[in-house]
Tab-separated table of C-alpha atoms in Angstrom:
chain	number	residue	atom	x	y	z
A	71	UNK	CA	26.246	-46.571	65.714
A	72	UNK	CA	26.041	-47.667	62.326
A	73	UNK	CA	27.803	-44.377	61.726
A	74	UNK	CA	30.882	-45.241	63.378
A	75	UNK	CA	31.090	-48.410	61.066
A	76	UNK	CA	30.638	-46.747	58.187
A	77	UNK	CA	33.159	-44.416	58.710
A	78	UNK	CA	35.711	-46.241	59.571
A	79	UNK	CA	35.266	-48.469	56.495
A	80	UNK	CA	36.656	-45.796	54.778
A	81	UNK	CA	39.511	-44.587	57.276
A	82	UNK	CA	43.046	-44.889	54.664
A	83	UNK	CA	45.627	-47.485	55.616
A	84	UNK	CA	48.206	-44.845	56.942
A	85	UNK	CA	46.136	-41.901	58.104
A	86	UNK	CA	47.136	-38.442	59.894
A	87	UNK	CA	48.195	-37.715	63.229
A	88	UNK	CA	44.621	-34.875	63.053
A	89	UNK	CA	42.554	-37.860	61.065
A	90	UNK	CA	43.602	-40.370	63.754
A	91	UNK	CA	42.313	-37.889	66.397
A	92	UNK	CA	38.801	-37.750	64.488
A	93	UNK	CA	38.150	-41.106	64.202
A	94	UNK	CA	39.319	-41.882	67.947
A	95	UNK	CA	37.242	-39.286	69.139
A	96	UNK	CA	34.239	-40.073	67.368
A	97	UNK	CA	34.592	-43.733	68.430
A	98	UNK	CA	34.002	-42.695	71.850
A	99	UNK	CA	31.622	-39.790	71.951
A	100	UNK	CA	29.065	-42.241	70.314
A	101	UNK	CA	30.513	-44.937	72.747
A	102	UNK	CA	30.027	-43.000	75.991
A	103	UNK	CA	26.214	-42.245	74.243
A	104	UNK	CA	25.621	-45.542	73.806
A	105	UNK	CA	25.952	-46.971	77.219
A	106	UNK	CA	23.792	-43.901	78.319
A	107	UNK	CA	21.364	-45.383	76.504
A	108	UNK	CA	21.675	-49.241	77.506
A	109	UNK	CA	22.395	-48.631	81.067
A	110	UNK	CA	18.627	-46.751	80.757
A	111	UNK	CA	16.719	-49.377	79.108
A	112	UNK	CA	19.160	-52.334	81.597
A	113	UNK	CA	17.712	-50.390	84.625
A	114	UNK	CA	14.265	-50.709	84.039
A	115	UNK	CA	14.811	-54.783	83.074
A	116	UNK	CA	16.219	-55.181	85.911
A	117	UNK	CA	13.320	-53.353	88.289
A	118	UNK	CA	10.337	-55.501	86.095
A	119	UNK	CA	12.078	-59.071	86.228
A	120	UNK	CA	14.057	-59.083	90.063
A	121	UNK	CA	17.321	-60.371	88.092
A	122	UNK	CA	20.069	-60.133	89.767
A	123	UNK	CA	22.508	-61.009	86.910
A	124	UNK	CA	20.560	-58.237	84.735
A	125	UNK	CA	20.525	-55.635	88.082
A	126	UNK	CA	24.215	-56.976	87.783
A	127	UNK	CA	24.369	-55.769	84.292
A	128	UNK	CA	22.949	-52.578	84.847
A	129	UNK	CA	24.985	-51.061	87.620
A	130	UNK	CA	28.131	-52.626	85.344
A	131	UNK	CA	26.620	-50.120	82.169
A	132	UNK	CA	26.265	-47.329	84.995
A	133	UNK	CA	30.107	-47.425	85.885
A	134	UNK	CA	30.873	-47.923	82.244
A	135	UNK	CA	29.154	-44.313	81.781
A	136	UNK	CA	32.252	-42.999	83.495
A	137	UNK	CA	34.588	-45.040	82.080
A	138	UNK	CA	33.247	-44.496	78.987
A	139	UNK	CA	33.326	-40.659	79.486
A	140	UNK	CA	37.195	-41.006	81.558
A	141	UNK	CA	38.066	-43.036	77.803
A	142	UNK	CA	36.763	-40.214	75.655
A	143	UNK	CA	38.651	-37.061	77.892
A	144	UNK	CA	41.809	-39.505	77.795
A	145	UNK	CA	41.925	-39.708	73.805
A	146	UNK	CA	41.136	-36.634	73.593
A	147	UNK	CA	44.539	-35.102	75.962
A	148	UNK	CA	46.337	-37.966	74.451
A	149	UNK	CA	45.870	-35.919	70.831
A	150	UNK	CA	47.467	-33.114	72.308
A	151	UNK	CA	51.230	-32.227	70.948
A	152	UNK	CA	54.389	-32.867	73.168
A	153	UNK	CA	54.968	-29.193	75.339
A	154	UNK	CA	57.449	-28.060	77.410
A	155	UNK	CA	56.520	-30.749	80.351
A	156	UNK	CA	55.563	-33.217	78.588
A	157	UNK	CA	58.427	-33.438	75.665
A	158	UNK	CA	56.907	-37.064	74.362
A	159	UNK	CA	53.535	-35.543	73.990
A	160	UNK	CA	50.191	-37.386	76.087
A	161	UNK	CA	50.353	-40.668	74.850
A	162	UNK	CA	50.168	-42.876	78.020
A	163	UNK	CA	47.189	-40.807	79.262
A	164	UNK	CA	45.231	-43.964	77.119
A	165	UNK	CA	47.448	-46.524	79.226
A	166	UNK	CA	46.137	-45.078	82.744
A	167	UNK	CA	42.675	-44.990	81.303
A	168	UNK	CA	43.157	-48.889	80.362
A	169	UNK	CA	44.346	-48.854	84.033
A	170	UNK	CA	41.423	-47.497	85.098
A	171	UNK	CA	39.301	-49.746	83.295
A	172	UNK	CA	41.474	-53.075	84.143
A	173	UNK	CA	40.561	-51.858	87.682
A	174	UNK	CA	37.263	-51.208	86.989
A	175	UNK	CA	36.629	-54.318	85.661
A	176	UNK	CA	38.527	-55.888	89.078
A	177	UNK	CA	36.354	-53.891	91.713
A	178	UNK	CA	33.193	-55.063	88.877
A	179	UNK	CA	33.936	-58.858	89.268
A	180	UNK	CA	34.192	-58.830	92.974
A	181	UNK	CA	31.138	-57.374	93.163
A	182	UNK	CA	29.321	-60.004	91.910
A	183	UNK	CA	31.108	-62.780	93.183
A	184	UNK	CA	30.323	-61.054	96.872
A	185	UNK	CA	26.592	-60.967	95.674
A	186	UNK	CA	26.009	-64.304	94.009
A	187	UNK	CA	28.194	-65.948	97.078
A	188	UNK	CA	26.036	-64.212	99.570
A	189	UNK	CA	22.749	-65.387	98.438
A	190	UNK	CA	23.973	-69.044	97.853
A	191	UNK	CA	24.887	-69.247	101.912
A	192	UNK	CA	21.910	-67.443	103.165
A	193	UNK	CA	19.931	-69.882	100.942
A	194	UNK	CA	18.028	-66.940	99.346
A	195	UNK	CA	16.394	-67.528	96.188
A	196	UNK	CA	14.989	-64.406	94.571
A	197	UNK	CA	11.913	-64.831	92.289
A	198	UNK	CA	12.693	-63.609	89.210
A	199	UNK	CA	10.452	-62.488	86.649
A	200	UNK	CA	10.985	-63.249	82.790
A	201	UNK	CA	9.527	-60.940	80.594
A	202	UNK	CA	9.275	-60.647	76.733
A	203	UNK	CA	10.019	-57.093	77.637
A	204	UNK	CA	13.262	-58.126	79.370
A	205	UNK	CA	14.581	-60.752	77.133
A	206	UNK	CA	13.743	-57.570	74.254
A	207	UNK	CA	15.982	-55.573	76.427
A	208	UNK	CA	18.865	-58.077	76.801
A	209	UNK	CA	18.854	-58.949	73.038
A	210	UNK	CA	18.648	-55.348	71.791
A	211	UNK	CA	21.740	-54.615	75.075
A	212	UNK	CA	23.717	-57.809	72.820
A	213	UNK	CA	23.119	-56.411	69.194
A	214	UNK	CA	24.989	-53.240	70.519
A	215	UNK	CA	27.666	-55.128	72.597
A	216	UNK	CA	28.828	-56.795	69.694
A	217	UNK	CA	29.034	-53.289	67.059
A	218	UNK	CA	30.395	-51.620	69.697
A	219	UNK	CA	33.258	-54.073	70.370
A	220	UNK	CA	33.690	-54.651	66.379
A	221	UNK	CA	33.204	-51.260	65.711
A	222	UNK	CA	36.069	-49.948	68.731
A	223	UNK	CA	38.263	-53.111	68.011
A	224	UNK	CA	39.078	-51.894	64.510
A	225	UNK	CA	39.402	-48.295	65.363
A	226	UNK	CA	41.580	-49.405	68.440
A	227	UNK	CA	43.766	-51.692	65.679
A	228	UNK	CA	44.218	-48.456	62.943
A	229	UNK	CA	45.101	-45.788	65.232
A	230	UNK	CA	46.970	-47.779	67.996
A	231	UNK	CA	44.615	-46.488	70.989
A	232	UNK	CA	45.347	-48.501	74.181
A	233	UNK	CA	42.125	-46.344	75.750
A	234	UNK	CA	39.819	-47.484	73.311
A	235	UNK	CA	41.230	-51.171	73.019
A	236	UNK	CA	40.568	-51.085	76.583
A	237	UNK	CA	37.204	-49.774	75.878
A	238	UNK	CA	36.225	-52.862	73.653
A	239	UNK	CA	37.798	-54.813	76.011
A	240	UNK	CA	35.484	-53.824	78.003
A	241	UNK	CA	32.051	-54.250	75.909
A	242	UNK	CA	33.613	-57.724	74.854
A	243	UNK	CA	32.851	-57.917	78.937
A	244	UNK	CA	29.597	-56.711	78.443
A	245	UNK	CA	28.490	-58.770	75.465
A	246	UNK	CA	29.236	-62.170	77.045
A	247	UNK	CA	27.493	-61.407	80.700
A	248	UNK	CA	24.640	-59.949	78.470
A	249	UNK	CA	24.408	-63.181	76.601
A	250	UNK	CA	25.244	-65.776	80.205
A	251	UNK	CA	22.397	-63.021	81.945
A	252	UNK	CA	20.077	-64.099	78.575
A	253	UNK	CA	21.343	-67.473	79.645
A	254	UNK	CA	20.005	-67.349	83.188
A	255	UNK	CA	17.049	-65.694	82.273
A	256	UNK	CA	16.070	-68.733	80.041
A	257	UNK	CA	17.191	-71.100	83.466
A	258	UNK	CA	14.853	-69.550	85.334
A	259	UNK	CA	12.220	-69.677	82.930
A	260	UNK	CA	12.193	-73.577	82.213
A	261	UNK	CA	12.356	-74.117	86.169
A	262	UNK	CA	16.528	-73.727	87.284
A	263	UNK	CA	15.389	-71.198	90.361
A	264	UNK	CA	19.491	-71.181	91.159
A	265	UNK	CA	20.195	-70.214	86.756
A	266	UNK	CA	20.194	-65.812	87.548
A	267	UNK	CA	22.621	-66.878	90.521
A	268	UNK	CA	24.887	-69.079	88.759
A	269	UNK	CA	24.756	-66.411	85.637
A	270	UNK	CA	26.202	-64.260	88.079
A	271	UNK	CA	29.078	-66.263	88.404
A	272	UNK	CA	29.503	-66.734	84.999
A	273	UNK	CA	29.373	-63.013	84.213
A	274	UNK	CA	31.822	-62.380	86.926
A	275	UNK	CA	34.389	-65.164	86.122
A	276	UNK	CA	34.202	-63.527	81.851
A	277	UNK	CA	34.788	-60.158	84.119
A	278	UNK	CA	38.286	-60.942	85.331
A	279	UNK	CA	39.346	-62.983	83.350
A	280	UNK	CA	39.290	-59.783	80.686
A	281	UNK	CA	40.245	-57.487	83.264
A	282	UNK	CA	43.080	-59.902	83.161
A	283	UNK	CA	44.338	-59.603	79.663
A	284	UNK	CA	43.633	-56.170	79.366
A	285	UNK	CA	45.581	-55.245	82.475
A	286	UNK	CA	48.658	-57.653	81.685
A	287	UNK	CA	48.956	-55.630	77.899
A	288	UNK	CA	48.653	-52.244	80.024
A	289	UNK	CA	51.189	-52.632	82.442
A	290	UNK	CA	53.018	-54.065	79.501
A	291	UNK	CA	52.820	-50.244	77.509
A	292	UNK	CA	53.331	-47.889	80.810
A	293	UNK	CA	56.230	-50.645	81.444
A	294	UNK	CA	57.814	-49.391	78.022
A	295	UNK	CA	57.772	-53.193	76.849
A	296	UNK	CA	58.527	-53.241	73.229
A	297	UNK	CA	56.069	-54.352	70.914
A	298	UNK	CA	56.710	-58.241	69.792
A	299	UNK	CA	58.637	-57.697	66.572
A	300	UNK	CA	58.701	-54.300	66.169
A	301	UNK	CA	62.556	-54.017	66.643
A	302	UNK	CA	63.392	-56.858	64.929
A	303	UNK	CA	61.786	-55.732	61.886
A	304	UNK	CA	62.819	-51.942	62.135
A	305	UNK	CA	66.579	-53.273	62.998
A	306	UNK	CA	66.655	-55.891	59.986
A	307	UNK	CA	65.319	-52.569	57.614
A	308	UNK	CA	68.139	-50.344	59.577
A	309	UNK	CA	71.177	-52.428	57.917
A	310	UNK	CA	69.510	-53.161	54.406
A	311	UNK	CA	69.482	-49.061	53.752
A	312	UNK	CA	73.055	-47.956	51.895
A	313	UNK	CA	75.397	-46.178	54.183
A	314	UNK	CA	74.929	-47.712	57.239
A	315	UNK	CA	77.900	-49.891	58.688
A	316	UNK	CA	75.920	-51.421	61.773
A	317	UNK	CA	73.324	-51.087	64.084
A	318	UNK	CA	74.843	-50.477	68.185
A	319	UNK	CA	71.589	-50.273	70.296
A	320	UNK	CA	67.727	-49.913	69.102
A	321	UNK	CA	64.916	-48.847	71.646
A	322	UNK	CA	61.281	-48.845	71.305
A	323	UNK	CA	58.049	-48.088	73.383
A	324	UNK	CA	54.749	-47.312	72.650
A	325	UNK	CA	53.340	-44.349	73.497
A	326	UNK	CA	49.672	-43.308	72.265
A	327	UNK	CA	49.528	-45.371	69.769
A	328	UNK	CA	52.931	-44.354	67.949
A	329	UNK	CA	56.224	-46.379	68.601
A	330	UNK	CA	58.509	-43.884	70.636
A	331	UNK	CA	62.480	-44.971	69.912
A	332	UNK	CA	66.251	-44.127	69.148
A	333	UNK	CA	68.229	-46.296	67.218
A	334	UNK	CA	72.640	-45.924	67.647
A	335	UNK	CA	74.057	-47.229	64.188
A	336	UNK	CA	77.859	-46.286	62.532
A	337	UNK	CA	78.693	-44.816	59.703
A	338	UNK	CA	82.512	-44.582	57.503
A	339	UNK	CA	83.925	-41.237	59.335
A	340	UNK	CA	84.829	-40.810	55.789
A	341	UNK	CA	81.527	-39.235	54.723
A	342	UNK	CA	80.847	-35.747	54.453
A	343	UNK	CA	78.082	-34.109	56.653
A	344	UNK	CA	75.947	-34.115	53.378
A	345	UNK	CA	76.229	-37.812	53.233
A	346	UNK	CA	75.491	-38.748	56.302
A	347	UNK	CA	72.596	-36.474	56.592
A	348	UNK	CA	71.617	-38.275	53.757
A	349	UNK	CA	71.339	-41.415	55.580
A	350	UNK	CA	69.482	-40.174	58.407
A	351	UNK	CA	67.188	-39.198	55.833
A	352	UNK	CA	66.910	-42.623	54.093
A	353	UNK	CA	66.978	-44.169	57.666
A	354	UNK	CA	63.329	-42.526	58.488
A	355	UNK	CA	61.779	-42.958	55.320
A	356	UNK	CA	62.395	-46.750	55.925
A	357	UNK	CA	60.939	-46.709	59.857
A	358	UNK	CA	58.137	-44.855	57.998
A	359	UNK	CA	57.135	-48.119	55.699
A	360	UNK	CA	58.085	-50.376	58.469
A	361	UNK	CA	55.688	-48.760	61.046
A	362	UNK	CA	53.800	-45.620	60.074
A	363	UNK	CA	53.819	-43.204	62.246
A	364	UNK	CA	56.840	-44.017	64.347
A	365	UNK	CA	59.191	-41.754	65.698
A	366	UNK	CA	62.837	-42.280	65.770
A	367	UNK	CA	65.498	-40.739	66.593
A	368	UNK	CA	68.713	-41.541	64.705
A	369	UNK	CA	71.960	-41.293	66.364
A	370	UNK	CA	75.374	-41.403	64.219
A	371	UNK	CA	78.703	-42.771	65.604
A	372	UNK	CA	81.853	-42.342	62.622
A	373	UNK	CA	83.892	-45.447	62.732
A	374	UNK	CA	86.791	-46.901	61.031
A	375	UNK	CA	85.566	-49.209	58.196
A	376	UNK	CA	87.856	-52.333	57.116
A	377	UNK	CA	88.069	-50.747	53.578
A	378	UNK	CA	89.486	-47.538	54.369
A	379	UNK	CA	92.616	-46.724	52.604
A	380	UNK	CA	95.523	-44.794	53.486
A	381	UNK	CA	94.881	-41.631	51.647
A	382	UNK	CA	91.437	-41.154	52.863
A	383	UNK	CA	92.613	-41.361	56.504
A	384	UNK	CA	94.697	-38.882	55.462
A	385	UNK	CA	92.453	-36.483	54.151
A	386	UNK	CA	89.994	-37.267	56.641
A	387	UNK	CA	92.798	-35.831	59.523
A	388	UNK	CA	93.330	-33.199	57.239
A	389	UNK	CA	89.964	-31.924	56.986
A	390	UNK	CA	88.717	-32.169	60.998
A	391	UNK	CA	91.999	-29.971	61.120
A	392	UNK	CA	90.301	-27.752	59.176
A	393	UNK	CA	94.137	-27.819	57.014
A	394	UNK	CA	93.671	-27.702	52.863
A	395	UNK	CA	95.725	-30.360	51.465
A	396	UNK	CA	96.562	-31.959	47.808
A	397	UNK	CA	99.211	-33.905	46.368
A	398	UNK	CA	99.241	-36.147	49.151
A	399	UNK	CA	101.283	-39.377	48.056
A	400	UNK	CA	101.574	-42.186	50.661
A	401	UNK	CA	103.726	-45.095	50.202
A	402	UNK	CA	104.979	-47.869	51.972
A	403	UNK	CA	109.136	-47.747	52.705
A	404	UNK	CA	109.807	-51.478	53.754
A	405	UNK	CA	107.445	-51.899	57.364
A	406	UNK	CA	107.314	-47.709	57.529
A	407	UNK	CA	104.720	-45.464	55.716
A	408	UNK	CA	105.986	-41.788	54.074
A	409	UNK	CA	103.030	-39.670	53.739
A	410	UNK	CA	103.566	-35.874	51.768
A	411	UNK	CA	101.327	-33.193	50.907
A	412	UNK	CA	101.008	-29.803	49.500
A	413	UNK	CA	99.680	-28.289	52.360
A	414	UNK	CA	97.871	-24.693	51.644
A	415	UNK	CA	98.349	-21.903	54.795
A	416	UNK	CA	96.980	-17.915	54.471
A	417	UNK	CA	100.031	-16.274	53.143
A	418	UNK	CA	99.957	-13.610	55.413
A	419	UNK	CA	101.003	-15.984	58.424
A	420	UNK	CA	104.666	-15.764	59.421
A	421	UNK	CA	106.520	-19.046	58.560
A	422	UNK	CA	106.506	-19.678	62.277
A	423	UNK	CA	102.971	-20.024	62.622
A	424	UNK	CA	102.970	-21.624	59.231
A	425	UNK	CA	104.911	-24.385	60.695
A	426	UNK	CA	103.338	-25.107	63.686
A	427	UNK	CA	100.143	-25.465	61.862
A	428	UNK	CA	102.464	-28.543	59.519
A	429	UNK	CA	103.355	-29.678	63.069
A	430	UNK	CA	99.932	-30.116	64.306
A	431	UNK	CA	99.218	-31.794	60.637
A	432	UNK	CA	102.220	-33.807	61.194
A	433	UNK	CA	101.406	-35.242	64.461
A	434	UNK	CA	97.906	-36.025	63.752
A	435	UNK	CA	98.921	-38.325	61.120
A	436	UNK	CA	101.627	-39.763	63.171
A	437	UNK	CA	99.315	-40.636	66.143
A	438	UNK	CA	96.755	-42.208	63.044
A	439	UNK	CA	99.644	-44.424	62.039
A	440	UNK	CA	102.042	-44.400	64.132
A	441	UNK	CA	104.612	-42.550	65.938
A	442	UNK	CA	107.968	-44.007	63.267
A	443	UNK	CA	105.543	-42.685	60.310
A	444	UNK	CA	107.415	-40.832	58.302
A	445	UNK	CA	105.374	-36.768	56.925
A	446	UNK	CA	107.074	-34.491	54.999
A	447	UNK	CA	104.767	-31.394	54.077
A	448	UNK	CA	105.692	-28.519	51.856
A	449	UNK	CA	103.401	-25.449	52.500
A	450	UNK	CA	101.676	-23.011	49.622
A	451	UNK	CA	100.019	-19.836	50.038
A	452	UNK	CA	96.405	-19.686	50.123
A	453	UNK	CA	94.512	-17.735	47.329
A	454	UNK	CA	91.622	-16.544	49.454
A	455	UNK	CA	90.368	-13.493	47.915
A	456	UNK	CA	89.570	-13.521	44.052
A	457	UNK	CA	92.000	-11.292	41.885
A	458	UNK	CA	90.653	-9.142	39.210
A	459	UNK	CA	91.774	-9.776	35.561
A	460	UNK	CA	90.477	-9.132	32.135
A	461	UNK	CA	90.490	-11.446	28.599
A	462	UNK	CA	93.671	-10.809	26.980
A	463	UNK	CA	94.333	-9.252	23.576
A	464	UNK	CA	93.804	-11.921	20.687
A	465	UNK	CA	97.723	-11.734	19.580
A	466	UNK	CA	97.982	-13.153	23.632
A	467	UNK	CA	95.009	-15.929	22.865
A	468	UNK	CA	96.652	-16.810	19.264
A	469	UNK	CA	100.157	-16.963	20.785
A	470	UNK	CA	99.233	-19.267	23.518
A	471	UNK	CA	97.091	-21.098	21.293
A	472	UNK	CA	100.113	-21.693	18.941
A	473	UNK	CA	102.664	-22.135	21.705
A	474	UNK	CA	100.338	-25.608	22.656
A	475	UNK	CA	99.423	-27.338	19.838
A	476	UNK	CA	102.934	-27.034	19.107
A	477	UNK	CA	103.951	-28.677	22.510
A	478	UNK	CA	101.386	-30.979	21.973
A	479	UNK	CA	102.983	-32.253	18.819
A	480	UNK	CA	106.582	-31.605	19.828
A	481	UNK	CA	106.209	-34.172	22.614
A	482	UNK	CA	103.903	-36.788	20.584
A	483	UNK	CA	102.153	-37.525	23.312
A	484	UNK	CA	98.128	-38.750	23.482
A	485	UNK	CA	97.048	-35.094	23.627
A	486	UNK	CA	95.680	-33.844	20.278
A	487	UNK	CA	92.948	-31.247	18.887
A	488	UNK	CA	93.348	-28.722	21.664
A	489	UNK	CA	90.609	-25.568	21.014
A	490	UNK	CA	88.265	-24.052	23.305
A	491	UNK	CA	91.930	-21.796	24.484
A	492	UNK	CA	90.740	-18.729	26.980
A	493	UNK	CA	93.305	-16.669	28.203
A	494	UNK	CA	93.076	-13.929	31.296
A	495	UNK	CA	95.076	-11.406	32.456
A	496	UNK	CA	95.864	-11.226	35.999
A	497	UNK	CA	98.516	-9.712	38.631
A	498	UNK	CA	100.093	-12.923	39.035
A	499	UNK	CA	100.414	-13.339	35.163
A	500	UNK	CA	98.615	-15.520	32.522
A	501	UNK	CA	96.276	-17.858	33.505
A	502	UNK	CA	95.295	-20.055	30.432
A	503	UNK	CA	92.032	-22.675	30.278
A	504	UNK	CA	91.812	-24.855	27.251
A	505	UNK	CA	90.040	-28.204	26.085
A	506	UNK	CA	92.032	-31.147	24.319
A	507	UNK	CA	91.084	-35.115	23.459
A	508	UNK	CA	92.322	-37.979	24.257
A	509	UNK	CA	91.789	-41.708	24.000
A	510	UNK	CA	89.109	-42.537	26.415
A	511	UNK	CA	90.630	-46.202	27.110
A	512	UNK	CA	93.227	-44.479	28.478
A	513	UNK	CA	94.015	-44.026	32.179
A	514	UNK	CA	93.711	-41.183	34.455
A	515	UNK	CA	97.302	-41.271	35.732
A	516	UNK	CA	98.530	-41.474	31.923
A	517	UNK	CA	96.586	-38.320	30.880
A	518	UNK	CA	97.120	-36.224	33.637
A	519	UNK	CA	101.438	-37.104	32.969
A	520	UNK	CA	100.813	-36.331	29.714
A	521	UNK	CA	98.930	-32.854	30.233
A	522	UNK	CA	101.322	-32.137	33.062
A	523	UNK	CA	103.911	-32.112	30.148
A	524	UNK	CA	102.649	-29.594	27.782
A	525	UNK	CA	101.953	-27.244	30.923
A	526	UNK	CA	105.861	-27.124	31.962
A	527	UNK	CA	106.884	-26.750	28.338
A	528	UNK	CA	104.880	-23.965	27.745
A	529	UNK	CA	105.580	-22.103	30.783
A	530	UNK	CA	109.046	-23.092	29.580
A	531	UNK	CA	108.242	-21.339	26.620
A	532	UNK	CA	105.969	-18.283	27.810
A	533	UNK	CA	107.473	-17.067	31.497
A	534	UNK	CA	103.822	-14.867	31.652
A	535	UNK	CA	101.891	-17.888	31.830
A	536	UNK	CA	100.794	-18.422	35.561
A	537	UNK	CA	98.811	-20.677	35.791
A	538	UNK	CA	97.347	-23.959	33.148
A	539	UNK	CA	94.012	-25.504	33.192
A	540	UNK	CA	92.763	-28.263	31.021
A	541	UNK	CA	90.042	-30.252	30.144
A	542	UNK	CA	90.309	-33.468	28.494
A	543	UNK	CA	87.898	-35.010	26.660
A	544	UNK	CA	87.455	-38.265	25.185
A	545	UNK	CA	87.898	-38.729	21.594
A	546	UNK	CA	84.157	-39.667	20.747
A	547	UNK	CA	82.719	-37.440	22.566
A	548	UNK	CA	81.848	-35.330	19.746
A	549	UNK	CA	81.718	-31.370	19.439
A	550	UNK	CA	83.957	-29.257	21.504
A	551	UNK	CA	81.898	-28.465	24.986
């Protein structure tokens, strides 16, 4: 048995499922071998001594052989992965094995009580022969049972195995039983004729108590009782994950040494799917930290949060309807909300078809904010393709660059140092991209207004320009990028 202990000392705190399965199966098979050895020794001792208590212990050993074999079988089956018929795996087989152990212990306790009571009732006093061999057998049994008790308890805690926990409880009863047998034999040695029968009563009482404790724990597992403190820790961990607005519900249950369950959380409805997926991954990682090996399914419920702005709500409505919008403006006019926006549709759609889309969007916005909400939509054609183009001639680039610099100087706004001007010729006209520098302390709205002024002036002066895209950089940013 020492080899089992040595192996356990080096077991990592968070072993993989395969490692845990190997540890459990090794502990179970070593337990079977030790039970066979001890049972044979006790039967020999009972025959030599005629002790009822020792005979009872030996008979218990025969039952132990069957129970340890069943435990070994249960441990092997419980480690099988989930299949089409067992979606949550086979972990409950271990709880079934523990329930069988409970029944065995109760049956054994009843049989011992029956025989010991019968002897007291009939006044029968058996002759018990106490020899060094018998004493040696009992001492050996106590040592082996103590080692098995400690080893299986440790493995059961590390792997969460219900079957091995039941087997450890069984061997704790064996250890105490052997100690009581030894006490009865010592009593007989000193002339107390009923000491052996009294020891049998004590063994029965302790066996029944062990069976009761084991049975209560096993029934909790079979009835999916939540392990004490686990749900509280998981809930607290979930509430601390960034992005989780709240926890709606949490259900957990033990199965095959692991915690299985499901949790429902609320998240802001304005979050993109990628962000929601990231929250789920962070939640799973947090559960693994709190309860290694836990399998918790996460369900997200998008809700409106208190700090959600009207603009975010409008953009969310458009996103759900899959309608591209931009230039969204939201204003409060007295007690009424006014929403205006640009809506993009396929250029090939008829005005009637586009108007139906706009009507659907406007109705959804009014449903969100109230029927009195004022909604105005501007319909624009959407560029769905990638029209061909080419770099404009150098003299055109130079001309546009001078126009940008001239208009910037004439307007005397915050825009300066216009550089990296690129001009492309397309079927719709010239597309101009350029960089410029602005005071980094200036707010974005002011920068955007200044850029728009330059764009309007250039397009008036150069009608062939169909689009200007500016990239404003902080004046202290260094060389142009």
